[in-house]
Short mmCIF file of C-alpha atoms in Angstrom, two decimals:
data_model
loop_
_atom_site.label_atom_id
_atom_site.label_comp_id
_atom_site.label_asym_id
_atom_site.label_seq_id
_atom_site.Cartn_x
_atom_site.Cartn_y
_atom_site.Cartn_z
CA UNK I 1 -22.06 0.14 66.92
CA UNK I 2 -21.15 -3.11 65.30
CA UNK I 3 -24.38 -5.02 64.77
CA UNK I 4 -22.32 -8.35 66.46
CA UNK I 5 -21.77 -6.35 69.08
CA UNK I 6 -25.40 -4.60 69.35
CA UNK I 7 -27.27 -8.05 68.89
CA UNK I 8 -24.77 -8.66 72.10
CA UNK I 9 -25.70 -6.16 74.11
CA UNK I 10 -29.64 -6.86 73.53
CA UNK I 11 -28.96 -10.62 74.35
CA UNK I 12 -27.73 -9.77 77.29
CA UNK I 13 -30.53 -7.34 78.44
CA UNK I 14 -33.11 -10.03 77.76
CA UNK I 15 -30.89 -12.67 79.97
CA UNK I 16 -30.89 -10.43 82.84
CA UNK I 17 -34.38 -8.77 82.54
CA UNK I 18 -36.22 -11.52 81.86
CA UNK I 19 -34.94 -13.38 84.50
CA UNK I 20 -35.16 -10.64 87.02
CA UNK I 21 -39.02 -10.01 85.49
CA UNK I 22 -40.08 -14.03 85.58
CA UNK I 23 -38.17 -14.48 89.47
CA UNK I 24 -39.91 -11.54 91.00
CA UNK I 25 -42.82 -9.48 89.60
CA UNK I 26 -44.12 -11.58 86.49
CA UNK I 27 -43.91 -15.02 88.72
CA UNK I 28 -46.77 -14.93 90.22
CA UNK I 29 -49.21 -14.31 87.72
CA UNK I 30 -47.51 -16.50 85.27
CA UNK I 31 -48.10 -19.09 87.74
CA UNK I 32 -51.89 -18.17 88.41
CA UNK I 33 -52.20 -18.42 84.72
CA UNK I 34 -50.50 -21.34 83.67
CA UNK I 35 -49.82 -23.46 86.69
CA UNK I 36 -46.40 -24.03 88.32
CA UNK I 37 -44.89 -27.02 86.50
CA UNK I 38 -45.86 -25.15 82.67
CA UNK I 39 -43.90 -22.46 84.45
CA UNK I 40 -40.88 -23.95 85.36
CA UNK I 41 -40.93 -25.18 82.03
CA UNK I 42 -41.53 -22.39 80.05
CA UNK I 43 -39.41 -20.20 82.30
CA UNK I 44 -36.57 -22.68 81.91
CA UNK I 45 -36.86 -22.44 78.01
CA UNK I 46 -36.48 -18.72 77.74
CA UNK I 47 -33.53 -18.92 80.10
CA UNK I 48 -32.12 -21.31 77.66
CA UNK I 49 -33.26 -19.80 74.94
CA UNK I 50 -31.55 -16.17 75.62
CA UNK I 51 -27.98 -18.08 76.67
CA UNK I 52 -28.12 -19.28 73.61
CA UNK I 53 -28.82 -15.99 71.74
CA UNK I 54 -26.08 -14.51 74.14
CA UNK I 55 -23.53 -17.27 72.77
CA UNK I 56 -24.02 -17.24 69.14
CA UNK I 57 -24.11 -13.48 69.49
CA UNK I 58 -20.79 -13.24 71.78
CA UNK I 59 -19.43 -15.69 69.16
CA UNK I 60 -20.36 -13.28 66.32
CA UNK I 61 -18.37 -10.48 67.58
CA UNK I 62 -14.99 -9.98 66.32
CA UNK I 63 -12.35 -11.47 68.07
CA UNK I 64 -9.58 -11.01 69.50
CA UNK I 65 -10.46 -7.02 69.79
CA UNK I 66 -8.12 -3.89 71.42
CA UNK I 67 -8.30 -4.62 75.51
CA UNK I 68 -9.69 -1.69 77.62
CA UNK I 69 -6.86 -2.59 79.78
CA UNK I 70 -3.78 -4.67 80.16
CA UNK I 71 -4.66 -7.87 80.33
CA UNK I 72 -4.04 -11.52 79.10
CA UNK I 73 -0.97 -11.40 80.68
CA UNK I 74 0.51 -13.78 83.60
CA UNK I 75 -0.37 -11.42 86.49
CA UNK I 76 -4.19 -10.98 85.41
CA UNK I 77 -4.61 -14.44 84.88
CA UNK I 78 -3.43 -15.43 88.19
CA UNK I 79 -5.24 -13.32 89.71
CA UNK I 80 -8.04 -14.41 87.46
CA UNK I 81 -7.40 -17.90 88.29
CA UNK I 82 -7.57 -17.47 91.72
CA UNK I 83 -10.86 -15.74 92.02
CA UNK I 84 -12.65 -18.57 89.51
CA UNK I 85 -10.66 -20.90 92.24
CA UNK I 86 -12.21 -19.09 94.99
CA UNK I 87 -16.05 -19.08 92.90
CA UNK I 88 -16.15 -22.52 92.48
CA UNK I 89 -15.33 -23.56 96.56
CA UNK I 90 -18.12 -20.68 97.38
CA UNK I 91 -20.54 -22.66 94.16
CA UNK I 92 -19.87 -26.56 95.61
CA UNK I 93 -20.00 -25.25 99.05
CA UNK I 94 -23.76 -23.75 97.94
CA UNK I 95 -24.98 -27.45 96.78
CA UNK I 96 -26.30 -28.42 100.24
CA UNK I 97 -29.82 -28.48 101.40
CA UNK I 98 -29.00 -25.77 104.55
CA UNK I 99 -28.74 -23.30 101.90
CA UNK I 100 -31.59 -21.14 103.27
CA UNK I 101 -31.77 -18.93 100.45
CA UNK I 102 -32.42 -20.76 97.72
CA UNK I 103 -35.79 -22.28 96.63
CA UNK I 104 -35.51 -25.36 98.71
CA UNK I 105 -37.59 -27.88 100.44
CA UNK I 106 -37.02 -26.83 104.24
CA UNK I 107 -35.42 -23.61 103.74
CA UNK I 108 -37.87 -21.75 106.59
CA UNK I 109 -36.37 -24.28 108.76
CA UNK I 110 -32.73 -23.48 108.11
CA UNK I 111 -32.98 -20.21 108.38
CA UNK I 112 -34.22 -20.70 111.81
CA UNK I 113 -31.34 -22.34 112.75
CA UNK I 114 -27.72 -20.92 112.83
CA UNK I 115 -25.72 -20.91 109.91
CA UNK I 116 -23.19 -23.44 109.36
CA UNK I 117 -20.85 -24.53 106.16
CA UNK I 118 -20.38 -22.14 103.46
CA UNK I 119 -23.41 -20.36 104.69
CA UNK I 120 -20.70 -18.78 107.92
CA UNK I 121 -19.26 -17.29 104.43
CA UNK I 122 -21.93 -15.50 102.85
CA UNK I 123 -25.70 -16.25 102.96
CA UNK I 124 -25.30 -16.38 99.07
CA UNK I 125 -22.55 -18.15 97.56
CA UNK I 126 -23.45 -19.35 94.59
CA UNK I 127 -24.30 -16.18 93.31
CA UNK I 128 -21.43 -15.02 94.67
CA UNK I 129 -19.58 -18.21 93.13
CA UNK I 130 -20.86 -16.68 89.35
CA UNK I 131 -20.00 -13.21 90.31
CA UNK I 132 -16.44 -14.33 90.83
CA UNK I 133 -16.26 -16.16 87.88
CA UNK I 134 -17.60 -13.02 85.96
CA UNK I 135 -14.65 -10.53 87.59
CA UNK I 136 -12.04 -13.11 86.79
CA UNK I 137 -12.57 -12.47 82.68
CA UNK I 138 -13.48 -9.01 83.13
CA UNK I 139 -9.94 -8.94 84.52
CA UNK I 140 -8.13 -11.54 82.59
CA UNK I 141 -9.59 -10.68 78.96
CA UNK I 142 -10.89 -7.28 79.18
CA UNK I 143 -12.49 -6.80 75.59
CA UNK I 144 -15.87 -5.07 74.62
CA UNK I 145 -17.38 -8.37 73.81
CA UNK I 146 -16.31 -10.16 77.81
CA UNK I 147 -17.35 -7.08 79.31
CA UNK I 148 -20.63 -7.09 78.30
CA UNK I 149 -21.48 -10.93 79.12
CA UNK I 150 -19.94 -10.42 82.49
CA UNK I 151 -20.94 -7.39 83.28
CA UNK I 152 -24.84 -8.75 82.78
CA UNK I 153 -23.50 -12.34 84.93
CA UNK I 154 -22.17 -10.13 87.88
CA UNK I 155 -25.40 -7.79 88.11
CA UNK I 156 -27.84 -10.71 87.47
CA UNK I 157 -25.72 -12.56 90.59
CA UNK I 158 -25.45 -9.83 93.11
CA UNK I 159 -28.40 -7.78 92.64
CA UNK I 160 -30.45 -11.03 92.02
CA UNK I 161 -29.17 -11.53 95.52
CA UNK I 162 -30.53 -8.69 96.78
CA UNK I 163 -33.66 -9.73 95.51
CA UNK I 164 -33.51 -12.98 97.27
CA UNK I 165 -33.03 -11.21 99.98
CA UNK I 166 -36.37 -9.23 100.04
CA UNK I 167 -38.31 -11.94 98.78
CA UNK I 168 -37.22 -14.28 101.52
CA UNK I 169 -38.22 -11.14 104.08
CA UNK I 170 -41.64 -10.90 102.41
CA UNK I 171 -41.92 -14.57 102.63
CA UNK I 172 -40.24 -15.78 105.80
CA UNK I 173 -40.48 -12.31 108.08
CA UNK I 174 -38.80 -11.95 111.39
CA UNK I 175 -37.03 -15.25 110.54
CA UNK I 176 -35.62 -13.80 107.54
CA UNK I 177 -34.05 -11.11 109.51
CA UNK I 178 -32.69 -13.30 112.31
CA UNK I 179 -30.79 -15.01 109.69
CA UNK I 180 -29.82 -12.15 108.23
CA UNK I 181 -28.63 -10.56 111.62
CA UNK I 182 -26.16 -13.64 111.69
CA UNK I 183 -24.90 -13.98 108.22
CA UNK I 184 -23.24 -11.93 105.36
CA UNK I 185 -24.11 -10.82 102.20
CA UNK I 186 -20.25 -9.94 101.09
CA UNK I 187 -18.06 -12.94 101.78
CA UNK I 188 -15.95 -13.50 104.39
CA UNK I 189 -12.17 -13.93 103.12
CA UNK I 190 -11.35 -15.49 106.45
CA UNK I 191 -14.02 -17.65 106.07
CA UNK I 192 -14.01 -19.15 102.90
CA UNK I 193 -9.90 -21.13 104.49
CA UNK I 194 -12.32 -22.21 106.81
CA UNK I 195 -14.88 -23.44 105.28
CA UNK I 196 -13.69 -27.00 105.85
CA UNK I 197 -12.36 -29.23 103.53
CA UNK I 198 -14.88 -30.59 101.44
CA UNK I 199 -15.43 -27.79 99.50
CA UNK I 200 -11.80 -26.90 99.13
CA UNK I 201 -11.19 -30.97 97.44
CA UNK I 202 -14.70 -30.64 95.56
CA UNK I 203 -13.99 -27.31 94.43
CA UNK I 204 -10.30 -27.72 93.40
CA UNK I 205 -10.95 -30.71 91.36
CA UNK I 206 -14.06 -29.13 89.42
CA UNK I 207 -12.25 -25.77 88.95
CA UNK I 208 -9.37 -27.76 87.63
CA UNK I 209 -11.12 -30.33 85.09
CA UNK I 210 -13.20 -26.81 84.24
CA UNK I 211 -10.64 -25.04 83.45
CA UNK I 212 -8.58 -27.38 81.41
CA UNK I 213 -11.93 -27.56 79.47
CA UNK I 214 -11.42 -23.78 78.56
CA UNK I 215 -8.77 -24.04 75.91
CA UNK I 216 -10.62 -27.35 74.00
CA UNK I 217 -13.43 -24.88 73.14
CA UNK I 218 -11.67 -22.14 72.13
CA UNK I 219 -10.97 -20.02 75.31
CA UNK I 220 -7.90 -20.27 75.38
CA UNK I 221 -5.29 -21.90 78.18
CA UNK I 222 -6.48 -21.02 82.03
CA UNK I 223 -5.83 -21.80 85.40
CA UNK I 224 -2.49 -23.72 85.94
CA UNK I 225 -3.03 -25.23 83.00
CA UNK I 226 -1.85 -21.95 81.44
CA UNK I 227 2.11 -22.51 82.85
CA UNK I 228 1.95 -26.57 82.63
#
């Protein structure tokens, strides 16, 4: 294997597993040891520091190599397009403090409670909102070097999810499971049209600065900006 391509693959392996290892079964003890706030910190520089390594390393690799399958063409960059569309209304609609499943202040309380905004849609969509984003290159630009990154972004988002999910049950119990009981882990396509409006203007206008930001550093033309 290319060594570009092997330090790419290794970069990626830390991302995930360290971040699966320091959310779950390393957190605790890291925390007994050197208190929550050094945590968050030193957490948040390996994070950091293996996103780098991933894009100096994904940068490395030779480019533009042989597709695994037809792609870069109109059809799988509309269809592209409309899934990072569809990730960033599920990612704004996730920025609200009813989000019961992330980390925040409350979140036992609004999980008692019924759903309601983007959380009718999925009970997780901002990791749902990065998995999209991840199947829209694996589609759109289907080389060795994209299919590793976003391979590694769609099973750190979905089966981080999972993880969420049997945290919050070891945490939060028969509430946990009520919530559960009334929400979905796979998001509703029905749903998401509506999810209100909000999210759709929010979204829209994020996806679009976003992805007229693409071709400026080097990824080329996307989203609508592609036929403009």
């Amino acid at each position: 294997m290319d060594p570009a391509l092997t330090s790419l693959v290794a970069a990626s392996l830390a991302f995930v597993g360290l971040h699966f290892a320091m959310s779950h079964p390393l957190r605790a003890p890291m925390v007994r040891v050197m208190g929550p706030q050094i945590f968050e910190v030193v957490y948040s520089v390996i994070v950091i520091a293996t996103m780098v390594w991933m894009y100096f390393a994904f940068k490395a690799v030779e480019a533009p190599s042989v597709p695994f399958w037809p792609g870069f063409d109109d059809v799988s960059w509309a269809i592209g397009s409309a899934l990072t569309l569809a990730g960033t209304v599920l990612f704004v609609g996730a920025i609200t403090p009813k989000n019961a499943s992330m980390a925040v202040p409350g979140a036992e309380k609004h999980a008692a409670a019924a759903p309601s905004g983007m959380m009718r849609v999925t009970r997780h969509p901002m990791m749902w909102g990065f998995a999209l984003w991840a199947l829209a290159h694996i589609i759109a630009a289907p080389t060795d070097r994209t299919l590793i990154v976003m391979n590694a972004v769609v099973i750190l988002a979905l089966v981080g999810a999972k993880f969420m999910d049997a945290k919050k049950r070891h945490t939060m119990g028969e509430v946990w499971d009520g919530y559960v009981a009334q929400t979905r882990f796979v998001p509703s396509i029905p749903g998401l049209f509506r999810a209100g409006w909000k999210p759709w203007l929010i979204g829209t206008a994020l996806w679009l600065a976003i992805t007229w930001v693409h071709q400026p550093v080097g990824g080329g033309a996307a989203g609508v900006w592609r036929w403009v």
